[in-house]
Tab-separated table of C-alpha atoms in Angstrom:
chain	number	residue	atom	x	y	z
A	145	MET	CA	19.339	-4.891	51.436
A	146	ILE	CA	18.521	-1.869	49.268
A	147	ARG	CA	20.187	-3.483	46.242
A	148	LEU	CA	18.205	-6.664	46.820
A	149	LEU	CA	14.904	-4.741	47.008
A	150	CYS	CA	15.711	-2.860	43.794
A	151	PHE	CA	16.514	-6.126	42.057
A	152	LEU	CA	13.220	-7.687	43.167
A	153	VAL	CA	11.273	-4.635	41.955
A	154	LEU	CA	12.935	-4.823	38.530
A	155	ILE	CA	12.113	-8.521	38.234
A	156	SER	CA	8.486	-7.883	39.186
A	157	CYS	CA	8.134	-5.065	36.635
A	158	SER	CA	9.671	-7.206	33.922
A	159	ARG	CA	7.254	-10.068	34.616
A	160	LEU	CA	4.286	-7.691	34.687
A	161	GLU	CA	5.276	-6.206	31.314
A	162	GLN	CA	5.404	-9.674	29.795
A	163	LEU	CA	1.844	-10.328	30.956
A	164	LEU	CA	0.446	-7.071	29.596
A	165	PRO	CA	-0.725	-6.637	25.967
A	166	PRO	CA	1.723	-4.693	23.754
A	167	GLU	CA	-0.143	-1.406	24.006
A	168	ALA	CA	-0.239	-1.582	27.815
A	169	ALA	CA	3.434	-2.473	27.996
A	170	GLY	CA	4.258	0.771	26.222
A	171	SER	CA	5.108	-0.475	22.714
A	172	ASP	CA	3.459	0.989	19.633
A	173	SER	CA	2.409	-1.871	17.367
A	174	THR	CA	0.250	0.174	14.977
A	175	ILE	CA	1.273	-0.150	11.320
A	176	SER	CA	1.240	3.109	9.356
A	177	VAL	CA	0.613	3.216	5.607
A	178	LEU	CA	0.780	6.088	3.120
A	179	LEU	CA	-1.153	5.544	-0.122
A	180	VAL	CA	0.011	7.633	-3.067
A	181	GLY	CA	-1.798	7.771	-6.372
A	182	ASN	CA	-4.836	9.129	-8.147
A	183	SER	CA	-8.559	8.442	-8.465
A	184	LEU	CA	-7.991	4.667	-8.579
A	185	THR	CA	-6.895	5.017	-4.941
A	186	TYR	CA	-9.368	7.579	-3.627
A	187	THR	CA	-12.462	6.050	-5.280
A	188	ASN	CA	-14.428	4.190	-2.571
A	189	ASN	CA	-11.847	5.381	0.003
A	190	LEU	CA	-9.346	2.569	-0.412
A	191	PRO	CA	-7.375	3.480	2.753
A	192	GLU	CA	-10.450	2.877	4.924
A	193	LEU	CA	-11.085	-0.461	3.215
A	194	ILE	CA	-7.504	-1.524	3.981
A	195	LYS	CA	-8.061	-0.589	7.635
A	196	LYS	CA	-11.160	-2.781	7.724
A	197	GLU	CA	-9.284	-5.660	6.096
A	198	ALA	CA	-6.521	-5.411	8.700
A	199	LEU	CA	-9.037	-5.390	11.546
A	200	LEU	CA	-10.344	-8.759	10.358
A	201	PHE	CA	-6.968	-10.083	11.538
A	202	GLY	CA	-6.973	-8.049	14.738
A	203	VAL	CA	-4.399	-5.566	13.432
A	204	GLU	CA	-4.854	-1.827	13.829
A	205	ILE	CA	-3.309	0.326	11.108
A	206	ARG	CA	-3.097	4.042	10.468
A	207	THR	CA	-3.453	5.292	6.909
A	208	GLU	CA	-2.886	8.551	5.107
A	209	MET	CA	-3.667	9.269	1.470
A	210	LEU	CA	-2.066	11.552	-1.107
A	211	ALA	CA	-4.146	11.080	-4.257
A	212	LEU	CA	-5.118	13.587	-6.923
A	213	PRO	CA	-7.003	13.208	-10.239
A	214	ASN	CA	-4.882	12.046	-13.191
A	215	TYR	CA	-1.656	12.164	-11.178
A	216	ALA	CA	1.306	9.930	-11.959
A	217	ILE	CA	4.207	9.305	-9.590
A	218	PRO	CA	6.409	11.977	-11.285
A	219	ASP	CA	3.657	14.544	-10.640
A	220	HIS	CA	3.701	13.769	-6.917
A	221	LEU	CA	7.489	13.981	-6.802
A	222	SER	CA	7.387	17.284	-8.692
A	223	ASP	CA	4.914	18.795	-6.206
A	224	GLY	CA	7.163	17.964	-3.260
A	225	LYS	CA	4.400	17.119	-0.790
A	226	LEU	CA	5.158	13.398	-1.101
A	227	GLN	CA	8.765	13.963	-0.033
A	228	ARG	CA	7.676	16.074	2.940
A	229	LEU	CA	5.262	13.393	4.114
A	230	ILE	CA	7.809	10.573	3.868
A	231	LYS	CA	10.559	12.639	5.515
A	232	LYS	CA	8.454	12.908	8.657
A	233	GLY	CA	9.308	9.239	9.161
A	234	ASP	CA	5.785	8.333	10.222
A	235	PHE	CA	5.185	5.491	7.751
A	236	ASP	CA	6.076	1.817	7.675
A	237	PHE	CA	4.861	1.403	4.086
A	238	VAL	CA	4.378	3.701	1.099
A	239	VAL	CA	1.968	2.142	-1.419
A	240	ALA	CA	2.229	3.877	-4.802
A	241	GLN	CA	0.239	3.695	-8.031
A	242	GLN	CA	-0.319	5.694	-11.176
A	243	GLY	CA	-2.397	5.029	-14.290
A	244	PRO	CA	-2.381	1.636	-16.033
A	245	SER	CA	1.081	2.391	-17.515
A	246	SER	CA	0.788	-0.311	-20.153
A	247	GLN	CA	2.553	1.760	-22.807
A	248	ALA	CA	6.213	2.722	-23.145
A	249	ASP	CA	5.873	6.181	-21.570
A	250	GLY	CA	4.020	4.858	-18.522
A	251	ARG	CA	6.572	2.076	-18.087
A	252	GLN	CA	9.415	4.602	-18.256
A	253	MET	CA	7.769	6.777	-15.591
A	254	LEU	CA	7.535	3.783	-13.267
A	255	LEU	CA	11.127	2.720	-13.854
A	256	ASP	CA	12.630	6.219	-13.730
A	257	THR	CA	10.970	7.150	-10.441
A	258	ALA	CA	11.426	3.764	-8.727
A	259	PRO	CA	14.983	4.364	-7.445
A	260	VAL	CA	14.137	7.906	-6.322
A	261	LEU	CA	11.059	6.797	-4.422
A	262	ASP	CA	12.724	3.697	-3.002
A	263	GLU	CA	15.738	5.627	-1.702
A	264	LEU	CA	13.450	8.218	-0.112
A	265	CYS	CA	11.440	5.490	1.618
A	266	LYS	CA	14.477	3.581	2.888
A	267	LYS	CA	16.137	6.741	4.191
A	268	HIS	CA	13.122	7.482	6.367
A	269	GLY	CA	12.256	3.990	7.577
A	270	ALA	CA	9.522	3.016	5.120
A	271	ARG	CA	9.160	0.126	2.689
A	272	LEU	CA	8.017	0.892	-0.852
A	273	ALA	CA	5.164	-1.103	-2.383
A	274	TYR	CA	3.520	-0.858	-5.811
A	275	PHE	CA	-0.241	-1.115	-6.186
A	276	MET	CA	-0.651	-2.799	-9.584
A	277	VAL	CA	-3.831	-1.501	-11.164
A	278	TRP	CA	-5.770	-2.409	-14.354
A	279	PRO	CA	-6.631	-0.863	-17.751
A	280	SER	CA	-10.030	0.501	-18.699
A	281	ARG	CA	-12.410	-1.946	-20.346
A	282	GLN	CA	-11.948	0.025	-23.581
A	283	TYR	CA	-8.241	-0.898	-23.600
A	284	TYR	CA	-8.564	-4.288	-21.977
A	285	GLN	CA	-6.183	-5.789	-24.530
A	286	THR	CA	-3.331	-3.862	-22.863
A	287	PHE	CA	-3.736	-5.700	-19.521
A	288	ASP	CA	-0.606	-7.820	-19.964
A	289	GLY	CA	1.411	-4.620	-20.366
A	290	VAL	CA	0.061	-3.279	-17.062
A	291	ILE	CA	1.091	-6.441	-15.258
A	292	THR	CA	4.512	-6.565	-16.920
A	293	ASN	CA	5.384	-2.923	-16.245
A	294	TYR	CA	4.309	-2.767	-12.604
A	295	THR	CA	6.143	-6.030	-11.964
A	296	ALA	CA	9.283	-4.623	-13.608
A	297	ALA	CA	9.164	-1.458	-11.496
A	298	ALA	CA	8.837	-3.397	-8.247
A	299	LYS	CA	11.609	-5.821	-9.199
A	300	SER	CA	13.959	-3.012	-10.210
A	301	VAL	CA	14.265	-1.841	-6.590
A	302	ASN	CA	13.156	-4.995	-4.757
A	303	ALA	CA	9.937	-3.277	-3.668
A	304	ILE	CA	6.789	-5.078	-2.565
A	305	LEU	CA	4.368	-5.834	-5.394
A	306	CYS	CA	0.644	-5.740	-4.615
A	307	PRO	CA	-0.619	-7.716	-7.654
A	308	VAL	CA	-4.207	-6.489	-7.699
A	309	GLY	CA	-4.210	-6.446	-11.504
A	310	VAL	CA	-3.279	-10.136	-11.709
A	311	GLN	CA	-6.286	-11.313	-9.719
A	312	TRP	CA	-8.527	-8.710	-11.374
A	313	LYS	CA	-7.614	-10.146	-14.792
A	314	GLU	CA	-8.182	-13.747	-13.679
A	315	VAL	CA	-11.788	-12.855	-12.889
A	316	THR	CA	-12.499	-10.523	-15.799
A	317	ASP	CA	-11.054	-13.020	-18.285
A	318	THR	CA	-14.019	-15.243	-17.376
A	319	GLY	CA	-16.410	-12.500	-18.493
A	320	ASP	CA	-17.153	-11.182	-14.996
A	321	PHE	CA	-16.590	-7.416	-15.054
A	322	SER	CA	-18.055	-6.680	-11.625
A	323	TYR	CA	-14.777	-5.200	-10.405
A	324	TYR	CA	-15.267	-2.280	-12.797
A	325	GLY	CA	-17.471	0.670	-11.943
A	326	LEU	CA	-20.067	2.183	-14.233
A	327	ASP	CA	-17.502	4.152	-16.235
A	328	GLY	CA	-15.587	1.010	-17.160
A	329	PHE	CA	-12.377	2.195	-15.517
A	330	HIS	CA	-12.715	3.182	-11.883
A	331	PRO	CA	-13.314	0.328	-9.450
A	332	SER	CA	-16.703	-0.687	-8.159
A	333	GLN	CA	-17.023	-1.173	-4.412
A	334	LYS	CA	-16.240	-4.845	-5.013
A	335	GLY	CA	-13.160	-3.905	-7.031
A	336	SER	CA	-11.849	-1.631	-4.286
A	337	GLU	CA	-12.471	-4.327	-1.686
A	338	LEU	CA	-10.397	-6.728	-3.774
A	339	ALA	CA	-7.617	-4.141	-3.963
A	340	ALA	CA	-7.718	-3.604	-0.193
A	341	LYS	CA	-7.503	-7.339	0.473
A	342	ILE	CA	-4.518	-7.873	-1.823
A	343	ILE	CA	-2.656	-4.782	-0.635
A	344	TRP	CA	-3.064	-5.864	2.976
A	345	GLU	CA	-1.954	-9.422	2.225
A	346	SER	CA	1.066	-8.054	0.341
A	347	ILE	CA	2.372	-5.675	3.016
A	348	HIS	CA	1.483	-7.977	5.914
A	349	PRO	CA	1.971	-11.520	4.542
A	350	ASN	CA	1.926	-13.254	7.937
A	351	ASN	CA	-1.705	-12.449	8.670
C-alpha cells in the first residue's frame, strides 16, 4: 500500500510540473550574454537594447558588459578580466567586437585571438559570437574589408556571426546615414537599435 501511495504521489507531481510554466517548475530558462568590446558596444547601452529586443519575443535575458574605450580583443585578453568572467561559467553567449578591423593588422588580431577566445568559451559552456561593426564615414570605402574580416574570424572557429555591418551598409549605400551618430563613427540610437535586433536574431534564431 505504501509503495502504491508513493507511486501515485510521484505521478501527481510529474503531471503538476508539466502544467506549470518553466520558472515555476524549477528550471532556469534565462539566457545570459556577455558583451565584450569598446565604445561601439557601450554607446547607447547596447546590452539594455538587446534585453528589450528579446522581451518583444517574450524571452528574458541577462546581460553583462566588458567594454572600454579603444579596446581590441587582444587588450581584453591581456587584462585577464575577460578570462575571469568567462571562467565563472555564467554565460550562454559571449558577443565580441573590436574596431572596424578593415586593415591587415585588425584582421590579424581577429584571426589570432579567435581560437583562444573560442576555446575559452567552449571550455566554460558559452558560445562565441562576433558583432560585426562598421567603419567611420571618413573611411567608408573600407567597409568591404570590415565585412570580409569579421566573417573570416567567425568562420575560422565556427562562431556565430552577427552581421550588423552587412545590413548597415545596405542602408548607408542608399545615402541614408542615420545609423551614424554625430561624430560619424559611433552609432546613433537608431544604429544601436539595429545592432541589438541583429545580435538577438543571430544568437536566438528561432524567435
